[in-house]
Coordinates of C-alpha atoms in Angstrom, one line a residue:
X24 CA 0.0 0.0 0.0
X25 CA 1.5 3.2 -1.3
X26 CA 2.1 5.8 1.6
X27 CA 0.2 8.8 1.9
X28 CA 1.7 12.6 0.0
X29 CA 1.1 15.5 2.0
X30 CA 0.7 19.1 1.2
X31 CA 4.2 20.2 3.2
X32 CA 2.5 23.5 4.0
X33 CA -0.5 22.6 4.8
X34 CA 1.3 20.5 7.9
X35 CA 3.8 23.3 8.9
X36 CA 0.7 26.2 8.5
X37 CA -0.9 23.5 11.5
X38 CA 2.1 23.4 13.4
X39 CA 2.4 27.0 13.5
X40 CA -0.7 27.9 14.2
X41 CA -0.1 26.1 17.1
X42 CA 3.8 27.0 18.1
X43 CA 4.4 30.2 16.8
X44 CA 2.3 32.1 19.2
X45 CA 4.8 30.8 22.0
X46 CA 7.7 31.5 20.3
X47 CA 8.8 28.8 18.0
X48 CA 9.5 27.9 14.4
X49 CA 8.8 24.7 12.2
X50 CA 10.7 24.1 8.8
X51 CA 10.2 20.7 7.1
X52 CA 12.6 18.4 5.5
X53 CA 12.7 15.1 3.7
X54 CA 14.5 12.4 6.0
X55 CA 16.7 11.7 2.8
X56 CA 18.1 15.2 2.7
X57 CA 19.2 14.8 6.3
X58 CA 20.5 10.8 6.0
X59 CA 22.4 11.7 2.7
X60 CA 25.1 14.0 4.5
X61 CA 25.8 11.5 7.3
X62 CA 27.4 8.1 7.8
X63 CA 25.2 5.3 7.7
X64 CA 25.2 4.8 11.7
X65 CA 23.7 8.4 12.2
X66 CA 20.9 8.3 10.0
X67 CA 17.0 8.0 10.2
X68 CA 15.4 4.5 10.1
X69 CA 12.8 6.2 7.4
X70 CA 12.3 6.3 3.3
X71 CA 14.0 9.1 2.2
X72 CA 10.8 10.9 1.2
X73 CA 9.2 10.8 4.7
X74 CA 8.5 14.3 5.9
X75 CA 10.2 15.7 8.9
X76 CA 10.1 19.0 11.0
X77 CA 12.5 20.6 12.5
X78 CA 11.2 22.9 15.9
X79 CA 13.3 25.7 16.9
X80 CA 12.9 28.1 20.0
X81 CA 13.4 32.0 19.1
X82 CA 14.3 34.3 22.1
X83 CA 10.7 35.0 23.0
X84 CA 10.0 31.6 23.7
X85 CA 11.1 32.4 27.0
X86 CA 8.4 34.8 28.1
X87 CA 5.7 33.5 26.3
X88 CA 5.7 29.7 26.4
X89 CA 8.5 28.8 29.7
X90 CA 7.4 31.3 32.3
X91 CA 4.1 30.7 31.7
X92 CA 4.3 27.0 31.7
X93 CA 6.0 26.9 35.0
X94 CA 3.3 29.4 36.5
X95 CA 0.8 27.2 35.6
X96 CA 2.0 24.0 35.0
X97 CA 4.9 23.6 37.3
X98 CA 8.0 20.9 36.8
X99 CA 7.9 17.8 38.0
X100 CA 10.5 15.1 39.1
X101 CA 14.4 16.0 38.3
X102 CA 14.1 16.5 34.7
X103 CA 14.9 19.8 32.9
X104 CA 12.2 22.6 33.1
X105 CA 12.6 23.9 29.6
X106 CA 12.8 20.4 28.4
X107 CA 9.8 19.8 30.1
X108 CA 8.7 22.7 28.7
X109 CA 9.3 22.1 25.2
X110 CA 7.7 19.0 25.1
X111 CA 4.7 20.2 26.9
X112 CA 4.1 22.6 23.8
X113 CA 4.9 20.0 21.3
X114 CA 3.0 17.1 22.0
X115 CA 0.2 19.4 22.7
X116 CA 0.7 21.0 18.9
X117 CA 0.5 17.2 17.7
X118 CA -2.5 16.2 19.3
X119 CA -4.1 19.4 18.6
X120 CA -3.3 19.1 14.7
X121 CA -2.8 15.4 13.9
X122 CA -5.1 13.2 16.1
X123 CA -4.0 9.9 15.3
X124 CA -1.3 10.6 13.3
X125 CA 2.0 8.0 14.1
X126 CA 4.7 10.9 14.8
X127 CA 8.4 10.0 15.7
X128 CA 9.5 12.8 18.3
X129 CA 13.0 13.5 19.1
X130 CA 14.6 16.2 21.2
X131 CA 17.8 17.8 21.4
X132 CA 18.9 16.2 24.8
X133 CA 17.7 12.5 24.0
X134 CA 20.6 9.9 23.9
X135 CA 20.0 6.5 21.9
X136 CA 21.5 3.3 23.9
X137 CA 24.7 3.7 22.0
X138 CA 25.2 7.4 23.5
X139 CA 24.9 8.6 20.1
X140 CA 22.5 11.6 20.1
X141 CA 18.8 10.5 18.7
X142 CA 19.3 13.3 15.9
X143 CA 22.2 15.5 15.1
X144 CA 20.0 19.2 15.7
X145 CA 22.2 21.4 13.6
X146 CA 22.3 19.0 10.4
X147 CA 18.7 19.1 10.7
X148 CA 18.6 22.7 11.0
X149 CA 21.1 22.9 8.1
X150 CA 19.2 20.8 5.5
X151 CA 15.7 22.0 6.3
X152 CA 16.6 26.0 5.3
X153 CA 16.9 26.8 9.1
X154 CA 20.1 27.8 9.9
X155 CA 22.9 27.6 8.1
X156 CA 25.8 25.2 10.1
X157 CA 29.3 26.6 9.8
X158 CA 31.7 24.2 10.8
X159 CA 35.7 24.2 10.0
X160 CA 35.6 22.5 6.6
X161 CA 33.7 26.0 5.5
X162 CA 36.7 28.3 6.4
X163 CA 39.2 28.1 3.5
X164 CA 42.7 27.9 4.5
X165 CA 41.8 27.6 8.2
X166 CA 44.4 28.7 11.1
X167 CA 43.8 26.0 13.5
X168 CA 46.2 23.0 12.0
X169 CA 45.0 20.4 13.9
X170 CA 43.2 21.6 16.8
X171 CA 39.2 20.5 16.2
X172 CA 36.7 23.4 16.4
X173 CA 33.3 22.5 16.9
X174 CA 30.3 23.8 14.2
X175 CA 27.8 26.5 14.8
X176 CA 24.3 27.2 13.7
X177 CA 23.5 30.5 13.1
X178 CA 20.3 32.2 12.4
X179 CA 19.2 34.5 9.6
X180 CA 17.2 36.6 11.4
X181 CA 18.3 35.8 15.4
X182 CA 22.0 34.8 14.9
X183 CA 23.0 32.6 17.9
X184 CA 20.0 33.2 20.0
X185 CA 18.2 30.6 19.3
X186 CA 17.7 27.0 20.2
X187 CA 17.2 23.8 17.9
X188 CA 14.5 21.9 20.4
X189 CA 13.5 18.6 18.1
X190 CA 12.7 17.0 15.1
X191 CA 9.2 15.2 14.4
X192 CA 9.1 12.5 11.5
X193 CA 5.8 11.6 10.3
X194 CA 6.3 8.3 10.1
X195 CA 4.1 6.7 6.4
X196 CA 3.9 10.2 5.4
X197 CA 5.7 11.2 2.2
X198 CA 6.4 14.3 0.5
X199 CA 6.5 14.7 -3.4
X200 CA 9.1 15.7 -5.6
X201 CA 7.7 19.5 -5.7
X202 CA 9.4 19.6 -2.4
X203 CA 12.6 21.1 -3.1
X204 CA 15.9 21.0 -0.4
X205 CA 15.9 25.3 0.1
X206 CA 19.5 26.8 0.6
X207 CA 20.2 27.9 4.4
X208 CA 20.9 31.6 4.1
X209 CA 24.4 32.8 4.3
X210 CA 24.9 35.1 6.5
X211 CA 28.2 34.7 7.8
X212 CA 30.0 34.7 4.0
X213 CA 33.4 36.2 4.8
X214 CA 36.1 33.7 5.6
X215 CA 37.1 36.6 8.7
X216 CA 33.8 36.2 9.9
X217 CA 33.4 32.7 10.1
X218 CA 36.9 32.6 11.4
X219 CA 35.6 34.9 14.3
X220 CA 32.4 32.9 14.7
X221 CA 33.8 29.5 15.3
X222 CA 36.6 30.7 17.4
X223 CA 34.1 32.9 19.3
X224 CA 31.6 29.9 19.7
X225 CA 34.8 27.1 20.8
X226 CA 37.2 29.5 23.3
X227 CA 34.4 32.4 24.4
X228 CA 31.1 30.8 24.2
X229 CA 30.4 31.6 28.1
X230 CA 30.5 35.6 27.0
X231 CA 27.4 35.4 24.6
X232 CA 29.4 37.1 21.7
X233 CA 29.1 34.4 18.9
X234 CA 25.1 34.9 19.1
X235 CA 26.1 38.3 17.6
X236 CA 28.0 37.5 14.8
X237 CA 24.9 38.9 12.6
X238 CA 22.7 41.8 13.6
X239 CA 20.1 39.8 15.3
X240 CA 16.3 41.1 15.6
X241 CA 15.8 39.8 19.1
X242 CA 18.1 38.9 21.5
X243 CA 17.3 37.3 25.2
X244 CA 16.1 38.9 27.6
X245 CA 18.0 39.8 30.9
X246 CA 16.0 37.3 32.8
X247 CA 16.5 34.9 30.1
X248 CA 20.5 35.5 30.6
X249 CA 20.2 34.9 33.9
X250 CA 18.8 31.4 33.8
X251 CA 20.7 30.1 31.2
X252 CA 24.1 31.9 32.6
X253 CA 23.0 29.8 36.0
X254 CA 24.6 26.9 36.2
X255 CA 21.6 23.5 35.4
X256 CA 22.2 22.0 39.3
X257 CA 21.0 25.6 40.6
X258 CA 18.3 26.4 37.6
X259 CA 15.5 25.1 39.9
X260 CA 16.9 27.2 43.1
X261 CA 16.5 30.4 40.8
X262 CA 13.1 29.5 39.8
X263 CA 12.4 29.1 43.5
X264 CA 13.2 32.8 43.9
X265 CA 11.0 33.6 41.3
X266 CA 8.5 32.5 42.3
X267 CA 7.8 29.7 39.7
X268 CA 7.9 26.1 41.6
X269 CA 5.0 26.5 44.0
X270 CA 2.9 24.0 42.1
X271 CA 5.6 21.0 41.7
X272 CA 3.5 19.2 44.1
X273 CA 0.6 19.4 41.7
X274 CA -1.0 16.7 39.8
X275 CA 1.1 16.1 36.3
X276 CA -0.6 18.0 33.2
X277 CA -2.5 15.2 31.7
X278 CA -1.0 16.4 28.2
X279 CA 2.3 14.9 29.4
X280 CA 0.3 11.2 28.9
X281 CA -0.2 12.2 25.3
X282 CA 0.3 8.9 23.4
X283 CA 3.5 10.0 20.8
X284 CA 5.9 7.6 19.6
X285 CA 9.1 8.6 20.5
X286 CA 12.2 7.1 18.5

């Protein structure tokens, strides 16, 4: 039985009709456009026409999808608020927009068995028209010999601050061949930028800096720089002074049991 083609818009309009209002972006991508740049132990058990989205977080995520969230939701157990967070919003988009739909969810901080990372979040962001991910192979002539410096995403519109939060496959869903693979935008063309960007990003990434290797449109907010500055062990401390963990007693938000398939 031949799998179902989709209209790709039609699934992101849903999607962000849902996220966008709390600060988040979708961009789809065929599965085969992310397994054909990596080795064969990295890739996605999928066809290579099976549609995927990749979910970002802008800089207003913060104050219009966390803080609410733990004001009325509250955290529960040990596990990361934002993560919490984040999938909160996202399984309540799914349900919301494809009741019944079989929808592979991965996030950012999820580890197969192997301690290989579920998905690689900047390749995804890369291929999908995102973000374009500078890494040293894209600096001609580099100055570093042999010394390995780690990639970077970076943002048309928000630079650095940003977050790449998880990619969804719709697993039996397939996308035509009027999907074509966009071009991430290049905003960082100059190899003395991308020079600065990388080595900003590996030696000085504690100082914010890289994020402002393009004029970004928003940046995060003081508050926002103050939780993520904090160090994770003391994150829920913070939100303690804020305010923001009276309710972690409170029964779990029954969206949490939302049936999704995770990979």
């Amino acid at each position: 039985m031949a799998s179902p083609t989709v209209n790709v818009e039609s699934v992101t309009d849903l999607l962000n009709d849902c996220l966008s209002k709390f600060g988040f972006e979708v961009y789809a991508l065929k599965t085969g456009w992310y397994n054909v740049v990596l080795a064969p132990s990295l890739r996605l058990a999928h066809p290579d026409d099976t549609l995927a989205v990749v979910v970002l977080s802008t800089p207003s995520m913060f104050e219009l999808a966390f803080l609410p969230f733990m004001e009325n939701t509250g955290c529960h157990g040990v596990s990361d608020p934002i993560d919490q967070c984040v999938k909160h919003y996202i399984n309540s988009a799914i349900s919301q927009s494809f009741p019944g739909q079989n929808v592979d969810v991965s996030y950012d901080y999820e580890m197969l068995p192997s301690r290989k990372p579920k998905f690689l979040a900047q390749t995804a962001a890369h291929v999908s028209g995102a973000a374009f991910y500078y890494r040293q192979s894209d600096v001609n002539d580099h100055p570093w010999g042999k010394k390995k410096m780690f990639g970077v995403c970076v943002h048309p519109r928000f630079g650095g601050w940003f977050a790449i939060r998880a990619l969804l496959v719709f697993r039996g869903v397939t996308v035509g061949s009027e999907f074509v693979q966009p071009t991430p935008p290049d905003c960082v063309p100059s190899r003395e930028d991308r020079i600065q960007l990388l080595e900003s990003f590996n030696l000085r990434w504690q100082d914010w800096s890289y994020r402002n290797i393009v004029a970004p449109v928003q940046t995060y907010s003081k508050i926002q720089r103050d939780y993520f500055s904090t160090p994770p062990a003391q994150r829920f401390a913070l939100l303690k002074t804020w305010g923001l963990l009276q309710k972690e007693d409170k029964q779990e938000d029954p969206q949490s049991h939302i049936q999704i398939q995770v990979n």
